Amino acid sequence: MATSLNHSCRPGGARDGAYELERSSLVVPRAGMLVALPRAAVLVLLPLTLALALVPEARNVDGVARAQDLTAYPLILLAGITLYFCQRIAGDAGHGRLAAGIVLLGSQGVGLAAIRVARPVAAIEHRDWSTGIDVSFQVGLLLLTVLVGRQLRADRRFADPVAVSVAGAVVLVAARAAVLALPSTGLAPVAVRLLAALALTAQVGTAVLLLRAAWLPHWFRAPVAGALSLLGLSHFLVSAGPFGEVGGGFAVAAGLLGAMLLLAASFALLEVLLERSGDAVVGLNHRVDHLEADARVEQEHRHEVGSTFAGIANGIHLLRSPILLTEDRRRDLETMLDAEAARLQRLMDPGRAVVSQYLDLDGVLNPLVAAHRIRGRVVHWRPSGLHVRCRADDIAQVVNILLENVARHGGTAATLTAARTGDGIEIRVTDRGPGIDPALAEIIFLRGHRGTLSHGEGFGLHIAHRLMIEHGGGLRLVQDATVPGASFVARLPRALTAPLATNARERATP
């Protein structure tokens, strides 16, 4: 990362969730300003160069000064607008108040430059009035800077600062235009220069306050304070002049450099905030992904628990019903209830260890078959005598999902088989129902997919497919156009079968 930022949120605070930057730790390397300065220099110098190239008669000190005013002040306004975008991105009131001041400075400067170009003689004759307005403006800006720090510490809300500053600029420009119709006050040039010096002092005072402002990033204070000081000096040399060609040239250089510094600092800050907000968006997306993953796990867990509860409820209902059960049927029912209750207990234990074990596959499938038969469903199944390495609850869940699908959508008896293949063991659930539209074969295992007539949530086959993938196997749909129905085949990698003698001893153990 090019920057190092600390990001803190104020939960339930006045920012309504907008984040604030920890200004004391907002660090921008020197490269940040070094990259922004050439961009700002191009924006400042290119229009000025073009203007002087296109208007040869402006190639003198006065002409360059006017061209500089028409170039620098719009770019100062652009810097203020850039800072306003920074405030909108960061939700930081300090950036908004600074943007308001810079927009006010740039806007009234644009108006002043227009007056100097449109009515140069009247502007010089009414320099006393204009300088008085400058003093009022700069002193007001100084007082506003003091108030901003206090308002930020109090965390108060105010109207949009840029809208207020634009309104203030309109008033200032209107005042400057209005005084052109008034007679001159007759102030001596020395008095006018004193007023201009007072305006410069106020602007430098504002720069000093910004240099010490804790509500601005450390790296940002010096360029902004330097820019305001240079702009104030440039305006002083123009307003209190004439100071000759050297003074005029110095005024132009100070104004251009001030605009360049201000524009570069605002660009650098915007880049920092955009990068930081991009990081925040990435972090938010990751958080959303985690939440969605948690929600999926919770939905799948609820699906499995609900299915297990249904089997237990049906078994209990049959045990309590007046229907006479044979001894073998009652024993199968009790075995199924024990197995389902044990599985439910494992499901309800969030800290349970889920590991693969060497298992008798028939011991996993038998309770499931019994559970479905007890519910009145026809399931054809014969023990296979196979042993596999697997997670018993996962395989039970997969087979249960496939048998439920047959009961709900196949509408026929289900045939459950398990057989060894060349590279593993396949568990196949087949029905003789209407089958599945071939167009849906590619999306049937997607999460949330369900048929138009299905009342389920669309999780079952997705969960079964995922569990088989986790076991290193898979789940696929097999259909033959010449034979009715469909088959779902769950494939497991074949595990080592325990020695026959060991199996015989285990089976002989009471």
Short mmCIF file of C-alpha atoms in Angstrom, two decimals, residues 13-463:
data_model
loop_
_atom_site.label_atom_id
_atom_site.label_comp_id
_atom_site.label_asym_id
_atom_site.label_seq_id
_atom_site.Cartn_x
_atom_site.Cartn_y
_atom_site.Cartn_z
CA GLY A 13 -22.23 8.78 16.42
CA ALA A 14 -23.06 12.01 14.70
CA ARG A 15 -21.55 10.88 11.42
CA ASP A 16 -24.31 8.30 10.81
CA GLY A 17 -21.80 5.57 10.05
CA ALA A 18 -19.39 7.69 8.01
CA TYR A 19 -15.86 6.95 8.95
CA GLU A 20 -13.27 9.36 10.26
CA LEU A 21 -9.58 9.20 9.57
CA GLU A 22 -7.18 9.10 12.45
CA ARG A 23 -5.44 12.29 11.41
CA SER A 24 -2.48 11.85 13.70
CA SER A 25 -1.58 8.60 11.91
CA LEU A 26 -2.55 9.60 8.37
CA VAL A 27 0.77 9.23 6.60
CA VAL A 28 1.48 9.99 2.97
CA PRO A 29 4.99 9.29 1.70
CA ARG A 30 6.90 11.97 -0.11
CA ALA A 31 6.14 10.23 -3.36
CA GLY A 32 2.47 11.17 -2.92
CA MET A 33 3.11 14.90 -3.13
CA LEU A 34 5.89 14.42 -5.67
CA VAL A 35 3.42 12.69 -7.99
CA ALA A 36 0.70 15.28 -7.40
CA LEU A 37 2.94 18.32 -7.93
CA PRO A 38 3.69 17.70 -11.65
CA ARG A 39 -0.02 17.22 -12.32
CA ALA A 40 -0.83 20.47 -10.57
CA ALA A 41 2.02 22.24 -12.40
CA VAL A 42 0.60 21.18 -15.75
CA LEU A 43 -2.86 22.44 -14.80
CA VAL A 44 -1.43 25.76 -13.60
CA LEU A 45 1.16 26.50 -16.27
CA LEU A 46 -0.49 25.08 -19.39
CA PRO A 47 -3.44 27.54 -19.52
CA LEU A 48 -1.15 30.45 -18.71
CA THR A 49 1.29 29.46 -21.45
CA LEU A 50 -1.51 29.05 -23.99
CA ALA A 51 -3.00 32.43 -23.05
CA LEU A 52 0.32 34.22 -23.51
CA ALA A 53 0.96 32.38 -26.78
CA LEU A 54 -2.45 33.31 -28.20
CA VAL A 55 -2.44 36.93 -26.94
CA PRO A 56 0.98 38.50 -27.74
CA GLU A 57 0.02 41.92 -26.32
CA ALA A 58 -0.38 40.31 -22.89
CA ARG A 59 3.35 39.51 -22.76
CA ASN A 60 4.19 42.10 -20.14
CA VAL A 61 4.05 42.23 -16.36
CA ASP A 62 0.49 43.56 -16.18
CA GLY A 63 -0.75 41.13 -18.83
CA VAL A 64 0.91 38.15 -17.16
CA ALA A 65 -0.55 39.23 -13.80
CA ARG A 66 -4.07 39.32 -15.26
CA ALA A 67 -3.53 35.96 -16.97
CA GLN A 68 -2.23 34.57 -13.69
CA ASP A 69 -5.36 35.75 -11.87
CA LEU A 70 -7.58 34.14 -14.50
CA THR A 71 -5.55 30.93 -14.24
CA ALA A 72 -4.79 30.60 -10.54
CA TYR A 73 -8.15 31.45 -9.00
CA PRO A 74 -10.19 28.92 -11.03
CA LEU A 75 -7.64 26.27 -10.03
CA ILE A 76 -7.93 27.33 -6.38
CA LEU A 77 -11.67 26.85 -6.81
CA LEU A 78 -10.93 23.39 -8.28
CA ALA A 79 -8.82 22.59 -5.22
CA GLY A 80 -11.72 23.58 -2.99
CA ILE A 81 -14.12 21.37 -4.93
CA THR A 82 -11.62 18.51 -4.67
CA LEU A 83 -11.52 18.98 -0.90
CA TYR A 84 -15.30 18.95 -0.88
CA PHE A 85 -15.21 15.54 -2.56
CA CYS A 86 -12.75 14.47 0.12
CA GLN A 87 -15.27 15.52 2.75
CA ARG A 88 -18.04 13.57 1.01
CA ILE A 89 -15.85 10.46 0.82
CA ALA A 90 -14.48 10.60 4.36
CA GLY A 91 -17.48 12.11 6.12
CA ASP A 92 -15.00 14.42 7.86
CA ALA A 93 -16.31 17.83 8.92
CA GLY A 94 -12.80 19.32 8.99
CA HIS A 95 -12.29 18.68 5.29
CA GLY A 96 -15.70 20.22 4.60
CA ARG A 97 -14.91 23.43 6.50
CA LEU A 98 -11.53 23.75 4.78
CA ALA A 99 -13.18 23.11 1.41
CA ALA A 100 -15.64 25.91 2.17
CA GLY A 101 -12.82 28.36 2.87
CA ILE A 102 -10.87 27.40 -0.26
CA VAL A 103 -14.00 27.56 -2.43
CA LEU A 104 -14.78 30.99 -0.98
CA LEU A 105 -11.22 32.17 -1.69
CA GLY A 106 -11.27 30.82 -5.24
CA SER A 107 -14.78 32.03 -6.08
CA GLN A 108 -14.29 35.59 -4.94
CA GLY A 109 -10.87 35.57 -6.63
CA VAL A 110 -12.45 34.58 -9.94
CA GLY A 111 -14.88 37.48 -9.59
CA LEU A 112 -12.08 39.89 -8.71
CA ALA A 113 -9.99 38.72 -11.69
CA ALA A 114 -12.98 39.22 -13.99
CA ILE A 115 -13.43 42.77 -12.69
CA ARG A 116 -9.73 43.56 -13.21
CA VAL A 117 -9.89 42.29 -16.79
CA ALA A 118 -13.24 43.90 -17.68
CA ARG A 119 -12.62 47.28 -16.01
CA PRO A 120 -8.90 47.63 -15.33
CA VAL A 121 -8.93 51.42 -14.92
CA ALA A 122 -11.88 51.44 -12.51
CA ALA A 123 -10.28 48.60 -10.53
CA ILE A 124 -7.10 50.67 -10.03
CA GLU A 125 -9.04 53.86 -9.16
CA HIS A 126 -11.11 52.00 -6.53
CA ARG A 127 -8.19 50.04 -5.09
CA ASP A 128 -8.93 51.59 -1.67
CA TRP A 129 -12.45 50.13 -1.61
CA SER A 130 -11.25 46.77 -2.89
CA THR A 131 -8.48 46.62 -0.30
CA GLY A 132 -10.97 47.38 2.46
CA ILE A 133 -13.09 44.47 1.26
CA ASP A 134 -9.94 42.30 1.28
CA VAL A 135 -9.30 43.18 4.92
CA SER A 136 -12.87 42.35 5.91
CA PHE A 137 -12.72 39.08 3.99
CA GLN A 138 -9.38 37.92 5.42
CA VAL A 139 -10.25 38.87 9.00
CA GLY A 140 -13.56 37.05 8.64
CA LEU A 141 -11.75 34.02 7.25
CA LEU A 142 -9.35 34.10 10.21
CA LEU A 143 -12.22 34.20 12.71
CA LEU A 144 -14.02 31.38 10.89
CA THR A 145 -10.86 29.24 11.10
CA VAL A 146 -10.81 29.75 14.87
CA LEU A 147 -14.51 28.88 15.13
CA VAL A 148 -14.12 25.77 12.96
CA GLY A 149 -11.72 24.18 15.45
CA ARG A 150 -14.15 24.78 18.29
CA GLN A 151 -17.14 23.54 16.32
CA LEU A 152 -15.30 20.35 15.37
CA ARG A 153 -14.40 19.68 18.98
CA ALA A 154 -18.06 20.16 19.88
CA ASP A 155 -19.02 17.86 16.96
CA ARG A 156 -21.81 20.12 15.75
CA ARG A 157 -23.70 19.89 12.50
CA PHE A 158 -24.18 22.80 10.13
CA ALA A 159 -25.51 23.44 6.65
CA ASP A 160 -23.50 22.36 3.63
CA PRO A 161 -20.29 24.43 3.99
CA VAL A 162 -19.61 24.71 0.26
CA ALA A 163 -23.10 26.05 -0.45
CA VAL A 164 -22.59 28.67 2.26
CA SER A 165 -19.17 29.62 0.85
CA VAL A 166 -20.53 30.03 -2.69
CA ALA A 167 -23.25 32.30 -1.33
CA GLY A 168 -20.58 34.30 0.52
CA ALA A 169 -18.49 34.58 -2.65
CA VAL A 170 -21.47 35.93 -4.57
CA VAL A 171 -21.92 38.60 -1.91
CA LEU A 172 -18.22 39.54 -2.02
CA VAL A 173 -18.11 39.78 -5.82
CA ALA A 174 -21.31 41.82 -5.81
CA ALA A 175 -19.76 44.18 -3.25
CA ARG A 176 -16.59 44.55 -5.34
CA ALA A 177 -18.65 45.36 -8.42
CA ALA A 178 -20.88 47.77 -6.49
CA VAL A 179 -18.02 49.87 -5.13
CA LEU A 180 -16.91 50.66 -8.68
CA ALA A 181 -19.89 52.99 -8.88
CA LEU A 182 -18.83 54.84 -5.71
CA PRO A 183 -16.38 57.71 -5.59
CA SER A 184 -12.88 57.00 -4.37
CA THR A 185 -12.24 57.46 -0.65
CA GLY A 186 -9.10 59.47 -1.38
CA LEU A 187 -6.90 57.32 0.85
CA ALA A 188 -3.20 57.90 0.44
CA PRO A 189 -1.19 55.10 -1.19
CA VAL A 190 0.53 54.47 2.13
CA ALA A 191 -2.82 53.89 3.84
CA VAL A 192 -3.88 51.54 1.07
CA ARG A 193 -0.64 49.61 1.50
CA LEU A 194 -1.22 49.39 5.25
CA LEU A 195 -4.69 47.98 4.63
CA ALA A 196 -3.21 45.47 2.16
CA ALA A 197 -0.58 44.52 4.74
CA LEU A 198 -3.33 44.00 7.30
CA ALA A 199 -5.15 41.69 4.87
CA LEU A 200 -1.89 39.81 4.26
CA THR A 201 -1.32 39.49 8.02
CA ALA A 202 -4.80 38.06 8.51
CA GLN A 203 -4.28 35.54 5.71
CA VAL A 204 -0.89 34.49 7.10
CA GLY A 205 -2.58 34.16 10.51
CA THR A 206 -5.11 31.79 8.94
CA ALA A 207 -2.21 29.82 7.47
CA VAL A 208 -0.55 29.57 10.89
CA LEU A 209 -3.79 28.31 12.44
CA LEU A 210 -4.07 25.65 9.74
CA LEU A 211 -0.44 24.70 10.31
CA ARG A 212 -1.32 23.94 13.94
CA ALA A 213 -4.77 22.49 13.28
CA ALA A 214 -5.13 19.08 14.89
CA TRP A 215 -8.17 18.38 12.70
CA LEU A 216 -6.00 18.17 9.57
CA PRO A 217 -3.46 15.46 8.66
CA HIS A 218 0.12 16.39 9.55
CA TRP A 219 1.43 16.04 6.02
CA PHE A 220 -1.40 18.17 4.64
CA ARG A 221 -0.97 21.21 6.89
CA ALA A 222 2.35 22.57 5.61
CA PRO A 223 1.45 22.62 1.86
CA VAL A 224 -1.90 24.28 2.56
CA ALA A 225 -0.41 26.84 4.96
CA GLY A 226 2.40 27.59 2.51
CA ALA A 227 -0.05 27.94 -0.36
CA LEU A 228 -2.24 30.40 1.54
CA SER A 229 0.80 32.47 2.54
CA LEU A 230 2.06 32.63 -1.05
CA LEU A 231 -1.37 33.53 -2.39
CA GLY A 232 -1.72 36.23 0.25
CA LEU A 233 1.70 37.65 -0.65
CA SER A 234 0.81 37.61 -4.35
CA HIS A 235 -2.44 39.45 -3.70
CA PHE A 236 -0.66 41.97 -1.47
CA LEU A 237 1.91 42.79 -4.18
CA VAL A 238 -0.86 43.30 -6.73
CA SER A 239 -3.18 45.29 -4.44
CA ALA A 240 -0.56 47.48 -2.77
CA GLY A 241 1.54 48.05 -5.89
CA PRO A 242 3.00 49.16 -8.07
CA PHE A 243 6.29 47.56 -7.04
CA GLY A 244 7.87 47.55 -10.47
CA GLU A 245 8.54 44.66 -12.77
CA VAL A 246 10.44 42.72 -10.13
CA GLY A 247 7.55 42.99 -7.67
CA GLY A 248 5.06 42.10 -10.39
CA GLY A 249 7.07 39.09 -11.45
CA PHE A 250 7.39 37.98 -7.86
CA ALA A 251 3.63 38.38 -7.40
CA VAL A 252 2.96 36.18 -10.45
CA ALA A 253 5.44 33.51 -9.29
CA ALA A 254 4.04 33.47 -5.74
CA GLY A 255 0.47 33.18 -7.01
CA LEU A 256 1.27 30.35 -9.40
CA LEU A 257 3.30 28.45 -6.82
CA GLY A 258 0.58 28.89 -4.19
CA ALA A 259 -2.12 27.59 -6.55
CA MET A 260 0.16 24.69 -7.51
CA LEU A 261 0.79 23.68 -3.88
CA LEU A 262 -2.88 23.90 -2.94
CA LEU A 263 -3.98 21.89 -5.95
CA ALA A 264 -1.30 19.24 -5.40
CA ALA A 265 -2.23 18.84 -1.70
CA SER A 266 -5.92 18.46 -2.51
CA PHE A 267 -5.15 15.89 -5.23
CA ALA A 268 -2.91 13.93 -2.86
CA LEU A 269 -5.58 13.91 -0.15
CA LEU A 270 -8.24 12.77 -2.61
CA GLU A 271 -5.99 9.94 -3.78
CA VAL A 272 -5.39 8.85 -0.19
CA LEU A 273 -9.09 8.84 0.61
CA LEU A 274 -10.04 7.02 -2.58
CA GLU A 275 -7.46 4.36 -1.83
CA ARG A 276 -8.67 4.10 1.76
CA SER A 277 -12.31 3.92 0.73
CA GLY A 278 -11.39 1.25 -1.80
CA ASP A 279 -9.79 -0.76 0.99
CA ALA A 280 -12.92 -0.24 3.07
CA VAL A 281 -15.12 -1.50 0.21
CA VAL A 282 -12.90 -4.56 -0.23
CA GLY A 283 -13.06 -5.21 3.51
CA LEU A 284 -16.83 -4.78 3.46
CA ASN A 285 -17.14 -7.20 0.55
CA HIS A 286 -15.07 -9.75 2.43
CA ARG A 287 -17.28 -9.26 5.48
CA VAL A 288 -20.40 -9.73 3.36
CA ASP A 289 -18.89 -12.88 1.86
CA HIS A 290 -18.21 -14.23 5.36
CA LEU A 291 -21.75 -13.39 6.47
CA GLU A 292 -23.21 -15.07 3.39
CA ALA A 293 -21.06 -18.13 4.01
CA ASP A 294 -22.21 -18.23 7.64
CA ALA A 295 -25.81 -17.90 6.51
CA ARG A 296 -25.38 -20.78 4.05
CA VAL A 297 -23.89 -22.98 6.74
CA GLU A 298 -26.74 -22.10 9.08
CA GLN A 299 -29.38 -22.84 6.43
CA GLU A 300 -27.80 -26.17 5.59
CA HIS A 301 -27.51 -27.06 9.28
CA ARG A 302 -31.18 -26.17 9.78
CA HIS A 303 -32.10 -28.31 6.78
CA GLU A 304 -30.25 -31.32 8.23
CA VAL A 305 -31.65 -30.85 11.74
CA GLY A 306 -35.19 -30.50 10.37
CA SER A 307 -34.85 -33.70 8.38
CA THR A 308 -33.56 -35.58 11.42
CA PHE A 309 -36.37 -34.26 13.59
CA ALA A 310 -38.91 -35.39 11.01
CA GLY A 311 -37.57 -38.95 11.10
CA ILE A 312 -37.59 -39.03 14.92
CA ALA A 313 -41.12 -37.60 15.09
CA ASN A 314 -42.46 -40.19 12.66
CA GLY A 315 -40.77 -43.01 14.57
CA ILE A 316 -42.20 -41.86 17.91
CA HIS A 317 -45.62 -41.50 16.35
CA LEU A 318 -45.50 -45.09 15.10
CA LEU A 319 -44.33 -46.40 18.47
CA ARG A 320 -47.30 -44.72 20.18
CA SER A 321 -49.85 -45.62 17.53
CA PRO A 322 -52.37 -48.42 18.15
CA ILE A 323 -51.03 -50.29 15.12
CA LEU A 324 -49.49 -53.58 16.20
CA LEU A 325 -45.84 -53.82 15.22
CA THR A 326 -43.97 -57.06 14.78
CA GLU A 327 -40.98 -57.62 16.99
CA ASP A 328 -38.60 -57.19 14.06
CA ARG A 329 -40.35 -53.98 12.99
CA ARG A 330 -40.26 -52.58 16.50
CA ARG A 331 -36.57 -53.45 16.82
CA ASP A 332 -35.78 -51.75 13.51
CA LEU A 333 -37.78 -48.73 14.62
CA GLU A 334 -35.92 -48.47 17.92
CA THR A 335 -32.58 -48.87 16.17
CA MET A 336 -33.51 -46.07 13.78
CA LEU A 337 -34.58 -43.79 16.63
CA ASP A 338 -31.35 -44.45 18.50
CA ALA A 339 -29.30 -43.69 15.40
CA GLU A 340 -31.26 -40.53 14.53
CA ALA A 341 -31.17 -39.30 18.14
CA ALA A 342 -27.41 -39.82 18.25
CA ARG A 343 -27.03 -37.96 14.94
CA LEU A 344 -29.21 -35.13 16.21
CA GLN A 345 -27.09 -34.86 19.35
CA ARG A 346 -23.97 -34.57 17.21
CA LEU A 347 -25.63 -31.95 15.03
CA MET A 348 -26.56 -29.85 18.03
CA ASP A 349 -22.99 -29.90 19.36
CA PRO A 350 -21.18 -26.99 17.61
CA GLY A 351 -17.81 -28.15 18.92
CA ARG A 352 -18.08 -31.69 17.66
CA ALA A 353 -15.09 -33.14 15.86
CA VAL A 354 -15.98 -34.22 12.33
CA VAL A 355 -13.56 -36.91 11.18
CA SER A 356 -13.58 -39.70 8.64
CA GLN A 357 -13.69 -43.26 9.96
CA TYR A 358 -13.66 -46.80 8.60
CA LEU A 359 -17.33 -47.71 8.69
CA ASP A 360 -19.69 -50.48 7.77
CA LEU A 361 -21.73 -48.81 5.02
CA ASP A 362 -24.73 -51.01 5.78
CA GLY A 363 -24.69 -49.74 9.37
CA VAL A 364 -25.06 -46.19 8.03
CA LEU A 365 -27.77 -46.97 5.48
CA ASN A 366 -29.93 -49.40 7.45
CA PRO A 367 -31.40 -46.82 9.91
CA LEU A 368 -32.19 -44.48 7.01
CA VAL A 369 -33.99 -47.16 5.07
CA ALA A 370 -35.92 -48.09 8.20
CA ALA A 371 -36.88 -44.47 8.80
CA HIS A 372 -38.30 -44.08 5.31
CA ARG A 373 -40.10 -47.39 5.37
CA ILE A 374 -41.69 -46.51 8.70
CA ARG A 375 -43.07 -43.37 7.06
CA GLY A 376 -44.87 -45.54 4.53
CA ARG A 377 -42.38 -45.20 1.72
CA VAL A 378 -41.23 -48.10 -0.42
CA VAL A 379 -37.46 -48.44 -0.45
CA HIS A 380 -35.81 -51.46 -2.08
CA TRP A 381 -32.44 -52.11 -0.50
CA ARG A 382 -30.13 -55.01 0.23
CA PRO A 383 -27.04 -54.87 2.44
CA SER A 384 -23.83 -54.69 0.44
CA GLY A 385 -21.24 -55.71 3.01
CA LEU A 386 -19.01 -52.80 1.95
CA HIS A 387 -16.72 -50.78 4.21
CA VAL A 388 -15.66 -47.22 3.45
CA ARG A 389 -13.73 -44.37 4.98
CA CYS A 390 -16.18 -41.51 5.39
CA ARG A 391 -18.02 -39.25 7.79
CA ALA A 392 -21.07 -41.27 8.70
CA ASP A 393 -23.40 -38.32 9.30
CA ASP A 394 -22.49 -36.79 5.92
CA ILE A 395 -23.21 -39.98 3.99
CA ALA A 396 -26.44 -40.45 5.94
CA GLN A 397 -27.44 -36.89 5.05
CA VAL A 398 -26.67 -37.38 1.35
CA VAL A 399 -28.68 -40.60 1.09
CA ASN A 400 -31.53 -39.13 3.11
CA ILE A 401 -31.71 -36.14 0.73
CA LEU A 402 -31.82 -38.44 -2.30
CA LEU A 403 -34.54 -40.64 -0.78
CA GLU A 404 -36.56 -37.54 0.18
CA ASN A 405 -36.33 -36.32 -3.41
CA VAL A 406 -37.74 -39.60 -4.69
CA ALA A 407 -40.61 -39.45 -2.22
CA ARG A 408 -41.46 -35.84 -3.06
CA HIS A 409 -40.82 -35.68 -6.80
CA GLY A 410 -40.39 -39.22 -8.14
CA GLY A 411 -43.72 -40.44 -6.86
CA THR A 412 -42.59 -44.08 -6.96
CA ALA A 413 -40.63 -46.62 -4.99
CA ALA A 414 -36.93 -45.91 -4.49
CA THR A 415 -34.17 -48.39 -5.16
CA LEU A 416 -31.02 -47.98 -3.10
CA THR A 417 -27.88 -49.89 -4.07
CA ALA A 418 -24.22 -49.76 -3.15
CA ALA A 419 -21.53 -51.40 -5.27
CA ARG A 420 -17.79 -51.38 -5.70
CA THR A 421 -16.47 -49.82 -8.91
CA GLY A 422 -13.00 -49.62 -10.34
CA ASP A 423 -11.96 -46.50 -8.43
CA GLY A 424 -14.32 -46.44 -5.51
CA ILE A 425 -17.79 -47.22 -4.25
CA GLU A 426 -21.03 -45.92 -5.77
CA ILE A 427 -24.29 -45.43 -3.89
CA ARG A 428 -27.18 -45.21 -6.34
CA VAL A 429 -30.75 -44.02 -5.65
CA THR A 430 -33.15 -44.72 -8.51
CA ASP A 431 -36.83 -44.02 -9.11
CA ARG A 432 -39.26 -44.70 -11.94
CA GLY A 433 -40.88 -41.29 -11.96
CA PRO A 434 -41.16 -38.70 -14.75
CA GLY A 435 -37.43 -37.97 -14.69
CA ILE A 436 -35.70 -34.60 -14.89
CA ASP A 437 -35.66 -32.20 -17.81
CA PRO A 438 -32.24 -32.56 -19.50
CA ALA A 439 -32.03 -28.76 -19.73
CA LEU A 440 -31.92 -28.63 -15.92
CA ALA A 441 -29.25 -31.29 -15.53
CA GLU A 442 -26.42 -28.71 -15.43
CA ILE A 443 -28.03 -26.47 -12.80
CA ILE A 444 -29.81 -28.97 -10.60
CA PHE A 445 -26.98 -28.97 -8.05
CA LEU A 446 -26.80 -25.17 -7.78
CA ARG A 447 -27.73 -23.61 -4.47
CA GLY A 448 -31.33 -22.41 -4.31
CA HIS A 449 -32.38 -24.12 -7.53
CA ARG A 450 -35.69 -25.92 -7.43
CA GLY A 451 -38.30 -27.05 -9.87
CA THR A 452 -41.44 -25.06 -10.58
CA LEU A 453 -43.57 -27.59 -8.67
CA SER A 454 -41.17 -27.95 -5.75
CA HIS A 455 -42.04 -26.53 -2.33
CA GLY A 456 -38.53 -26.98 -0.92
CA GLU A 457 -35.81 -24.40 -0.42
CA GLY A 458 -33.51 -25.70 -3.14
CA PHE A 459 -30.75 -26.68 -0.71
CA GLY A 460 -30.94 -30.49 -0.67
CA LEU A 461 -29.12 -31.53 -3.85
CA HIS A 462 -26.66 -28.65 -3.46
CA ILE A 463 -25.76 -29.85 0.05
#
